[in-house]
GROMACS .gro file of C-alpha atoms in nm:
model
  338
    1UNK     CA    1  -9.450  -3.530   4.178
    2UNK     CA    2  -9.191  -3.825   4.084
    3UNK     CA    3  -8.875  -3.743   4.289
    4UNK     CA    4  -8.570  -3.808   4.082
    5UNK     CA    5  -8.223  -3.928   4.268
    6UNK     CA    6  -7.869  -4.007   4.180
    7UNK     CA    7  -7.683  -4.319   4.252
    8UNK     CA    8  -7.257  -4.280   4.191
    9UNK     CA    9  -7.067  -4.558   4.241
   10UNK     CA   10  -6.811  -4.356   4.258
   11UNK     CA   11  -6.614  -4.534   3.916
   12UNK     CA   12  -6.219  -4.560   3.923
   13UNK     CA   13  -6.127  -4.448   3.539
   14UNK     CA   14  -5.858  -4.698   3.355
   15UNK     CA   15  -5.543  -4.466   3.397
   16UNK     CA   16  -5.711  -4.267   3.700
   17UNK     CA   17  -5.711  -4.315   4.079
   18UNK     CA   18  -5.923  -4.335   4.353
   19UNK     CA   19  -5.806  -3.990   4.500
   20UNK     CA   20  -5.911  -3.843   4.139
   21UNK     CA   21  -6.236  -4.058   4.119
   22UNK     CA   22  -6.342  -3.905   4.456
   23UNK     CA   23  -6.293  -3.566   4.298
   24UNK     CA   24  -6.490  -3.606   4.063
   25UNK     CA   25  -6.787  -3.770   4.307
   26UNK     CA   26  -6.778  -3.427   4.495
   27UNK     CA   27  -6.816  -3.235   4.192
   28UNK     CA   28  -7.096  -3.506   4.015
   29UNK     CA   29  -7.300  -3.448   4.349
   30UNK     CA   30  -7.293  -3.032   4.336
   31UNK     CA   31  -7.334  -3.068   3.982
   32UNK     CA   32  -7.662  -3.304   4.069
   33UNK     CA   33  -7.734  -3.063   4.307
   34UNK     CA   34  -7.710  -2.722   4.084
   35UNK     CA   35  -7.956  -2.980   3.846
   36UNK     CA   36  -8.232  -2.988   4.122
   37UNK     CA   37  -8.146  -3.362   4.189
   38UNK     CA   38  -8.345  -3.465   4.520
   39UNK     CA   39  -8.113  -3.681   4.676
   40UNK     CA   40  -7.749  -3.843   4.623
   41UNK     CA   41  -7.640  -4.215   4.691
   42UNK     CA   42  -7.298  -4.365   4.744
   43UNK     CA   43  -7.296  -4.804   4.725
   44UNK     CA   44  -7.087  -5.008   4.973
   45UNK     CA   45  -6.828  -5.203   4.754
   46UNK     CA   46  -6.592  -5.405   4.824
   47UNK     CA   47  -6.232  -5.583   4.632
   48UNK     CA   48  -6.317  -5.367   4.309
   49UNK     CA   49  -6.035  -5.185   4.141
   50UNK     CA   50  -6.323  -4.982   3.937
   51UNK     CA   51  -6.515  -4.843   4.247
   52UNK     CA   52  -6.384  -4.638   4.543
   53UNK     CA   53  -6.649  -4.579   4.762
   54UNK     CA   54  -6.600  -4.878   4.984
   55UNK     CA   55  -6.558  -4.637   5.337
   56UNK     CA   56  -6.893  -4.539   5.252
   57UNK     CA   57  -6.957  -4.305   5.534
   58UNK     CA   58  -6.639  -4.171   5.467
   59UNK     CA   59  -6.717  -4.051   5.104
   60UNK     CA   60  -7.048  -3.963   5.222
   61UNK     CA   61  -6.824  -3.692   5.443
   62UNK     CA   62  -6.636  -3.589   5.157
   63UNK     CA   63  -6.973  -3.576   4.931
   64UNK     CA   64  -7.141  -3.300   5.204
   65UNK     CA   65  -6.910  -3.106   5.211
   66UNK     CA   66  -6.912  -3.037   4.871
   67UNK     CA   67  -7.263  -2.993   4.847
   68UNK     CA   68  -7.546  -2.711   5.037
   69UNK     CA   69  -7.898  -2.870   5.044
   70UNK     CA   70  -7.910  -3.231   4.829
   71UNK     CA   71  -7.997  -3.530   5.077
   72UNK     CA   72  -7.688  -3.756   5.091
   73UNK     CA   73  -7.670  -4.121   5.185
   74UNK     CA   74  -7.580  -4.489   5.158
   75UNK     CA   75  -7.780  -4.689   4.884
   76UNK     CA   76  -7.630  -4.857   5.047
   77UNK     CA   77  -7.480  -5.004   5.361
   78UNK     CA   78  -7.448  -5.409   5.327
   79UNK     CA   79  -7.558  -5.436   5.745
   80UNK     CA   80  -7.426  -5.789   5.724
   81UNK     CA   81  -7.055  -5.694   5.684
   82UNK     CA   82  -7.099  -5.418   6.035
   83UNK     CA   83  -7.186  -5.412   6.372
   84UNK     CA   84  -7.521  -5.198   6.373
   85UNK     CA   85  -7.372  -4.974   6.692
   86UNK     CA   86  -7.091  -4.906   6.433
   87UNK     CA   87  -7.341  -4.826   6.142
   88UNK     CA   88  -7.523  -4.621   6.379
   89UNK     CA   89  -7.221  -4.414   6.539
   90UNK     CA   90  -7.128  -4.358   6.153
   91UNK     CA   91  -7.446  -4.191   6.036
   92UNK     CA   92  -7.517  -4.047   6.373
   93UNK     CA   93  -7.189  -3.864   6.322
   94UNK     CA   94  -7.311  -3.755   5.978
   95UNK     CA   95  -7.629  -3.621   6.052
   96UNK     CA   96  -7.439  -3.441   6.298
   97UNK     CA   97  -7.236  -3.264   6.025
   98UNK     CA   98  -7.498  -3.269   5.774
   99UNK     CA   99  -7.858  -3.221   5.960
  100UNK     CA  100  -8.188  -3.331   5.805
  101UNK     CA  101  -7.941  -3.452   5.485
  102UNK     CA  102  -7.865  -3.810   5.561
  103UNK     CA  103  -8.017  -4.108   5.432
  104UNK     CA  104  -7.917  -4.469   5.550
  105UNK     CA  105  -8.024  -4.757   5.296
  106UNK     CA  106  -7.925  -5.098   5.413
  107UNK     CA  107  -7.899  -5.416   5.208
  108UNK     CA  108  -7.829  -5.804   5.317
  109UNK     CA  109  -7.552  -5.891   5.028
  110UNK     CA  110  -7.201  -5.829   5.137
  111UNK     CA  111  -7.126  -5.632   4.825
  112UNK     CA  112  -6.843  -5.842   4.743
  113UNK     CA  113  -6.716  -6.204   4.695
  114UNK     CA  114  -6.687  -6.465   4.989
  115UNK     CA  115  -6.324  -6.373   5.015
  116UNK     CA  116  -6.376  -6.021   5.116
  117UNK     CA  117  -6.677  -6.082   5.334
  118UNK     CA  118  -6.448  -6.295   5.537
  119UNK     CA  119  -6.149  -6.053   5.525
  120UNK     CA  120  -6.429  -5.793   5.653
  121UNK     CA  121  -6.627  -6.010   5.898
  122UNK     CA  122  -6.368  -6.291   6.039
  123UNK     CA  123  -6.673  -6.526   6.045
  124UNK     CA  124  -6.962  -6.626   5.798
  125UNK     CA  125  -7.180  -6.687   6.063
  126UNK     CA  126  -7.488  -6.538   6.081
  127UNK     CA  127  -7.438  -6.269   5.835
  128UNK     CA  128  -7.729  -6.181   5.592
  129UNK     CA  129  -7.956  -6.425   5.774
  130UNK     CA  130  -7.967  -6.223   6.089
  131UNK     CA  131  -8.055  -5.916   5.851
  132UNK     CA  132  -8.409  -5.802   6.002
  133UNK     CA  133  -8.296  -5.832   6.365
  134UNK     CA  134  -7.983  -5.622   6.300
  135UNK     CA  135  -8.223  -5.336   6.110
  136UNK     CA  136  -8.403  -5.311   6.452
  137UNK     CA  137  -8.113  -5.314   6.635
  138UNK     CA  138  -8.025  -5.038   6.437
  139UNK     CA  139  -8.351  -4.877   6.444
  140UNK     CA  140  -8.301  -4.886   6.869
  141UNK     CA  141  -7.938  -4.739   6.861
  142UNK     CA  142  -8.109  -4.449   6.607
  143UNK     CA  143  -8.391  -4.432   6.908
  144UNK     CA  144  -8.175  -4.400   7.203
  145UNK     CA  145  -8.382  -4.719   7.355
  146UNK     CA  146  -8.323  -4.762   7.686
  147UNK     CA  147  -8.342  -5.166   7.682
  148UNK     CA  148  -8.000  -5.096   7.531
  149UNK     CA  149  -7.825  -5.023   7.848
  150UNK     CA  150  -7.662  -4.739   7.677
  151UNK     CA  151  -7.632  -4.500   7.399
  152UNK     CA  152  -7.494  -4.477   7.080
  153UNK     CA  153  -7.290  -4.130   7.072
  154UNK     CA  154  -7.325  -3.997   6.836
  155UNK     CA  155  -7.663  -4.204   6.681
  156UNK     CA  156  -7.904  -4.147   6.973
  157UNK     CA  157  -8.207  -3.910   6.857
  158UNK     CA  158  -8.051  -3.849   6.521
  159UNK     CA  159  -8.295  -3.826   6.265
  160UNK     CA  160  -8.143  -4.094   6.007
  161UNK     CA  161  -8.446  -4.246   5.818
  162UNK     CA  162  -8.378  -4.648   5.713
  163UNK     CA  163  -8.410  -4.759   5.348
  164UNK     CA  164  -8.450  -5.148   5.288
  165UNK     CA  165  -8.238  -5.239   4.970
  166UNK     CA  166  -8.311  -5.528   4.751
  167UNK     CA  167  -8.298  -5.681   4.423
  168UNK     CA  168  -8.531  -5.996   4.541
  169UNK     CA  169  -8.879  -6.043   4.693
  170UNK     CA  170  -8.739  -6.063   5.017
  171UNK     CA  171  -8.622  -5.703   5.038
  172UNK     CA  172  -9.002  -5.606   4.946
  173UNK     CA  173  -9.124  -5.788   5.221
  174UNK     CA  174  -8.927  -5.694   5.472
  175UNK     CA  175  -8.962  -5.282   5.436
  176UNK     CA  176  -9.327  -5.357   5.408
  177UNK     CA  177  -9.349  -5.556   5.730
  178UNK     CA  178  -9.076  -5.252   5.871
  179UNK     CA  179  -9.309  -4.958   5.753
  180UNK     CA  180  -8.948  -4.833   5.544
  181UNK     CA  181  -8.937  -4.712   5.225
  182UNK     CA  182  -8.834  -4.977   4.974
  183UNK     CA  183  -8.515  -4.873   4.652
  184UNK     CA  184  -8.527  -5.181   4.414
  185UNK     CA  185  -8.191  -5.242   4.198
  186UNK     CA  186  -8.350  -5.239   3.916
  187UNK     CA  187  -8.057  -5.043   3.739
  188UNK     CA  188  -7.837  -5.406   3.760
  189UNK     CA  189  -8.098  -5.664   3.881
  190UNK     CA  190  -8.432  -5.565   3.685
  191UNK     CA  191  -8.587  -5.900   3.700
  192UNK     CA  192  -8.827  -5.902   3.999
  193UNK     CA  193  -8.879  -5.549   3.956
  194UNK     CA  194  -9.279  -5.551   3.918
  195UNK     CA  195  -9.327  -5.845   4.171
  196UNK     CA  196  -9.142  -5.674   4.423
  197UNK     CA  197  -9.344  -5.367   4.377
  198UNK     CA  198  -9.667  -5.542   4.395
  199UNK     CA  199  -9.590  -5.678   4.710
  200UNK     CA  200  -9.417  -5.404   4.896
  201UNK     CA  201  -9.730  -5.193   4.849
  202UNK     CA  202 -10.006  -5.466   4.917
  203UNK     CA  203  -9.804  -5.577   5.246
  204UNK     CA  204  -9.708  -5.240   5.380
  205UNK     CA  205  -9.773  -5.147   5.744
  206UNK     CA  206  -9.780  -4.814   5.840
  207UNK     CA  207  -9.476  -4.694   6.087
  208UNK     CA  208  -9.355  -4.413   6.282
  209UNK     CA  209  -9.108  -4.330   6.007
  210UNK     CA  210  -9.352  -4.367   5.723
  211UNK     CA  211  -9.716  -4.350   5.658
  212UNK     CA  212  -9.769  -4.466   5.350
  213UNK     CA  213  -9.546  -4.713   5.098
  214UNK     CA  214  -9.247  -4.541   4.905
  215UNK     CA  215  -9.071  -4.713   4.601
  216UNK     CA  216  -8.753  -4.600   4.439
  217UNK     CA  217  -8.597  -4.790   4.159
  218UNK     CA  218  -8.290  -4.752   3.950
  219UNK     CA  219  -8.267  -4.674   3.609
  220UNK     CA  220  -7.958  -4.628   3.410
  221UNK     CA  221  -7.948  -4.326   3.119
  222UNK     CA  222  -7.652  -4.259   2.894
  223UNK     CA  223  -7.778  -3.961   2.697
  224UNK     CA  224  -7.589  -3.686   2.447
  225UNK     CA  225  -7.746  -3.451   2.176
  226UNK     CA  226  -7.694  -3.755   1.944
  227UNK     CA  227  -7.789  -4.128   1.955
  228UNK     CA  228  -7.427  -4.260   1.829
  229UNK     CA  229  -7.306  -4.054   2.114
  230UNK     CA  230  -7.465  -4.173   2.377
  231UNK     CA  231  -7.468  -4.505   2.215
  232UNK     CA  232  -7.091  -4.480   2.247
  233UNK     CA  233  -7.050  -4.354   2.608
  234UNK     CA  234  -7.275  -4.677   2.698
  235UNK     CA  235  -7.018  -4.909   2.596
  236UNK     CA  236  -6.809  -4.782   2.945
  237UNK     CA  237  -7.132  -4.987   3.136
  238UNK     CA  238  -7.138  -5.256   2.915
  239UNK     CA  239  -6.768  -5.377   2.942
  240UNK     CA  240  -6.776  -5.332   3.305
  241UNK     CA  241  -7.066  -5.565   3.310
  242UNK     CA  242  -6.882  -5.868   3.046
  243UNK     CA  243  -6.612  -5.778   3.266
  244UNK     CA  244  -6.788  -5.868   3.594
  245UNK     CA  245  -6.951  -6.179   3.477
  246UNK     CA  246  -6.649  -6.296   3.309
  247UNK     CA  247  -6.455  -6.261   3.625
  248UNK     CA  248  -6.249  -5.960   3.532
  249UNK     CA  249  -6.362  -5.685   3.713
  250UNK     CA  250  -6.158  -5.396   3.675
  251UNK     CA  251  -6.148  -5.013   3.636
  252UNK     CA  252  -6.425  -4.863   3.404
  253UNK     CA  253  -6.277  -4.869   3.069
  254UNK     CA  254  -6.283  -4.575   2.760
  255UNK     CA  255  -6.584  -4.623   2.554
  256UNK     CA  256  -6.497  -4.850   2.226
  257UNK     CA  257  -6.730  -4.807   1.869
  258UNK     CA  258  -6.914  -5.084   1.787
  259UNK     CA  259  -6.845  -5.268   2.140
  260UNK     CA  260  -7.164  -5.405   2.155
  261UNK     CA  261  -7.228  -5.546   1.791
  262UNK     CA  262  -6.858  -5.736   1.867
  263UNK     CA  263  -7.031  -5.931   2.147
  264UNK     CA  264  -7.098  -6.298   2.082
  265UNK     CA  265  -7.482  -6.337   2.106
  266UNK     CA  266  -7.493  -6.470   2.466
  267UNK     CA  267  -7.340  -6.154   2.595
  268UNK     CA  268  -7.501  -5.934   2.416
  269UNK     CA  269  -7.868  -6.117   2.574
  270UNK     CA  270  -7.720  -6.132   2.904
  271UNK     CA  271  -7.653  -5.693   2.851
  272UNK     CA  272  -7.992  -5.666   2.727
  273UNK     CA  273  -8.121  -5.813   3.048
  274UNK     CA  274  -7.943  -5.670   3.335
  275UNK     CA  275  -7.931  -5.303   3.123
  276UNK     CA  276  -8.320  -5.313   3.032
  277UNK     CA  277  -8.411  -5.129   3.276
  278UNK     CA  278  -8.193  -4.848   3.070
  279UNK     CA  279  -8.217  -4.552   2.857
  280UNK     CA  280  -7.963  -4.510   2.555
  281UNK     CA  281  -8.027  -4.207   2.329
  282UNK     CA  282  -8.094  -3.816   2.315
  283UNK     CA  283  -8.345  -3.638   2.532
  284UNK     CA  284  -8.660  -3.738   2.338
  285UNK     CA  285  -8.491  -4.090   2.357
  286UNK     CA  286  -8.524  -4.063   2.711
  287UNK     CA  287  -8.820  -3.921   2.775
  288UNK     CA  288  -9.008  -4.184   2.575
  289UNK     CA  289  -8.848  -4.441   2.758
  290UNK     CA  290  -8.842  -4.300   3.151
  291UNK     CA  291  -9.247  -4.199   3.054
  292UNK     CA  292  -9.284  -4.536   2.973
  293UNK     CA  293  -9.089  -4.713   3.286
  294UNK     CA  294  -9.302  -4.495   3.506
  295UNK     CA  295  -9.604  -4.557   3.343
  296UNK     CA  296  -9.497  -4.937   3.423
  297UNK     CA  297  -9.437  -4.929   3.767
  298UNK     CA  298  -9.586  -4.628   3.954
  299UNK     CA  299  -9.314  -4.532   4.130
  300UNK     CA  300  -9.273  -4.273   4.392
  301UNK     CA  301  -8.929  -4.180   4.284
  302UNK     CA  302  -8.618  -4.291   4.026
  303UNK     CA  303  -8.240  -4.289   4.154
  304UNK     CA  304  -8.072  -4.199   3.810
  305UNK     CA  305  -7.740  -4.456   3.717
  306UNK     CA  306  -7.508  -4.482   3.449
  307UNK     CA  307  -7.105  -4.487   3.454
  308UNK     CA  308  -6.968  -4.313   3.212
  309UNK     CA  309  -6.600  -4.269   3.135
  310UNK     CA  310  -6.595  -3.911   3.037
  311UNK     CA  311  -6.648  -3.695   3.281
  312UNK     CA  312  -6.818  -3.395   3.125
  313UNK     CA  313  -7.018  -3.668   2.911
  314UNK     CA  314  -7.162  -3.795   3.260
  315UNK     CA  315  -7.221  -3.462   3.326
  316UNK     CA  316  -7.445  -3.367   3.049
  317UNK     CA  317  -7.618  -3.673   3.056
  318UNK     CA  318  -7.724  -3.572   3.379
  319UNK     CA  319  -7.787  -3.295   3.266
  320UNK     CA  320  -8.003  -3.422   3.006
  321UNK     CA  321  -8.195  -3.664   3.230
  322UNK     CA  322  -8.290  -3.428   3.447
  323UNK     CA  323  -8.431  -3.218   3.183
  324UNK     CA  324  -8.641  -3.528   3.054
  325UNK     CA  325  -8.741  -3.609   3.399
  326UNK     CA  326  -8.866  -3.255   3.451
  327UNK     CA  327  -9.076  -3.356   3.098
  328UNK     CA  328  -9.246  -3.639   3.211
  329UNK     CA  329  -9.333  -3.642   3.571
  330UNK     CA  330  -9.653  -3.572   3.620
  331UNK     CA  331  -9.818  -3.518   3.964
  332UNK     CA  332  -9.987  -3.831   4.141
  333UNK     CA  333 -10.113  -3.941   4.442
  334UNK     CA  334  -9.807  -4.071   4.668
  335UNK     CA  335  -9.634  -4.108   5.022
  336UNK     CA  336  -9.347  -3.828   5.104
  337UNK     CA  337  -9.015  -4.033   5.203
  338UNK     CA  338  -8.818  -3.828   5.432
   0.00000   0.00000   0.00000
């Protein structure tokens, strides 16, 4: 069966807080939870008024102990902006707290804008081009290798299984040269999508953590009982993105009628691109269009997106995605992720 996954980026509501917004993540992820959600991601941010979950590991804390079962975890951790011991104390602590529940996914962007990475990092050196030899590094810490000289405490012998993160080719190829399961960001960065896919699963090689090639992607779904509706609550998203690309990022905004048609035509094409990996609509909206996205690309699982400003709106789209995810996934032939 197609797993299905939640990604929260943990959004900072115009006239809200981060102290609220992290509320509200504890109670999305029990809600995802009480939905039969498999597991629950938290993104490494950085400089954004809109998004609060920039001490990953930290909310990740905050997010188990809200929840029972639900695997937690980082999709993800930008490794260039850390020390791997660091990374590796972090999640060793959590899967002390939370055992057989963490997940570790681990991207090469900085998750921010050259200002911040330097603020983070004191030095631009190195950085996302020493990438695959700080995954391993992590991967030895996680192993309790004795070339090491010593141990990372607590990280040694924890059982923290690596994701690779990517919205490029490069990602792909490096978690199939790794043996890791592979989460595309399809929900912002759709483009390479298929490509990436293709050669993730012709390059794989099998590793100790993983038999057989795994694929997530993300995919965005603003759903209500009626298409205006969740046309409406997807205008949150949109603004965000003009917002980004305009170079006005700020907290997620109320939804505005009609946002979209207001858009000059450039904006509205650049919405339709980074969003088409996206479904707007009720639940036979979205069951047409998730049937047809995994029809497309065969993958193992889909991490479910979407801010939305309301927060019992997000809720019942969730609510309602699940419900059309439970609709279309059919069993197939594929590799079990831990």
């Amino acid at each position: 069966m197609t797993r299905f996954s939640v990604l929260d980026l943990v959004p900072v509501n115009e006239g809200s807080n981060p102290g609220e917004a992290l509320g509200r993540a504890a109670a999305f992820a029990a809600h995802a939870e009480s939905l039969g959600f498999h597991r629950y991601w938290v993104a490494e941010h950085h400089g954004m008024p809109g998004i609060a979950s920039a001490a990953t590991a930290v909310v990740l804390a905050h997010i188990g102990q809200a929840t029972r079962h639900i695997r937690i975890g980082a999709g993800g951790i930008m490794l260039p902006n850390h020390a791997p011991l660091l990374i590796a104390e972090q999640f060793g602590t959590l899967a002390a707290l939370f055992p057989g529940r963490i997940d570790l996914g681990l991207g090469r962007a900085p998750g921010s804008d050259q200002r911040v990475a330097q603020a983070m990092r004191r030095t631009l050196s190195g950085g996302a081009d020493e990438f695959p030899r700080d995954v391993m590094e992590l991967q030895a810490y996680f192993a309790g290798d004795a070339r090491l000289g010593f141990q990372a405490t607590p990280g040694a012998g924890e059982d923290v299984p690596l994701w690779i993160l990517g919205s490029s080719l490069y990602g792909a190829q490096l978690a199939a040269a790794l043996g890791l399961p592979y989460a595309f960001a399809s929900h912002f960065a759709p483009g390479a999508l298929d490509e990436a896919i293709a050669i993730y699963r012709r390059d794989f090689r099998p590793s100790a953590q993983l038999k057989y090639p795994h694929v997530m992607a993300g995919y965005n779904v603003f759903a209500a009982d009626t298409m205006e509706e969740a046309q409406l609550l997807a205008t949150s998203m949109q603004q965000a993105f003009v917002r980004l690309r305009t170079g006005q990022p700020g907290k997620l905004q109320p939804p505005v009628a009609g946002y979209y048609e207001s858009l000059p035509p450039q904006a509205q094409a650049m919405l339709a691109d980074v969003l088409s990996a996206s479904s707007i609509g009720t639940q036979a909206d979205v069951e047409r269009d998730l049937a047809a996205f995994l029809r497309r690309t065969q993958v193992d699982e889909v991490i479910v997106g979407g801010q939305i400003y309301d927060f019992e709106a997000r809720k019942r789209s969730l609510g309602i995605a699940m419900a059309a995810a439970q609709a279309v996934s059919d069993p197939h032939e594929t590799a079990t992720a831990q």
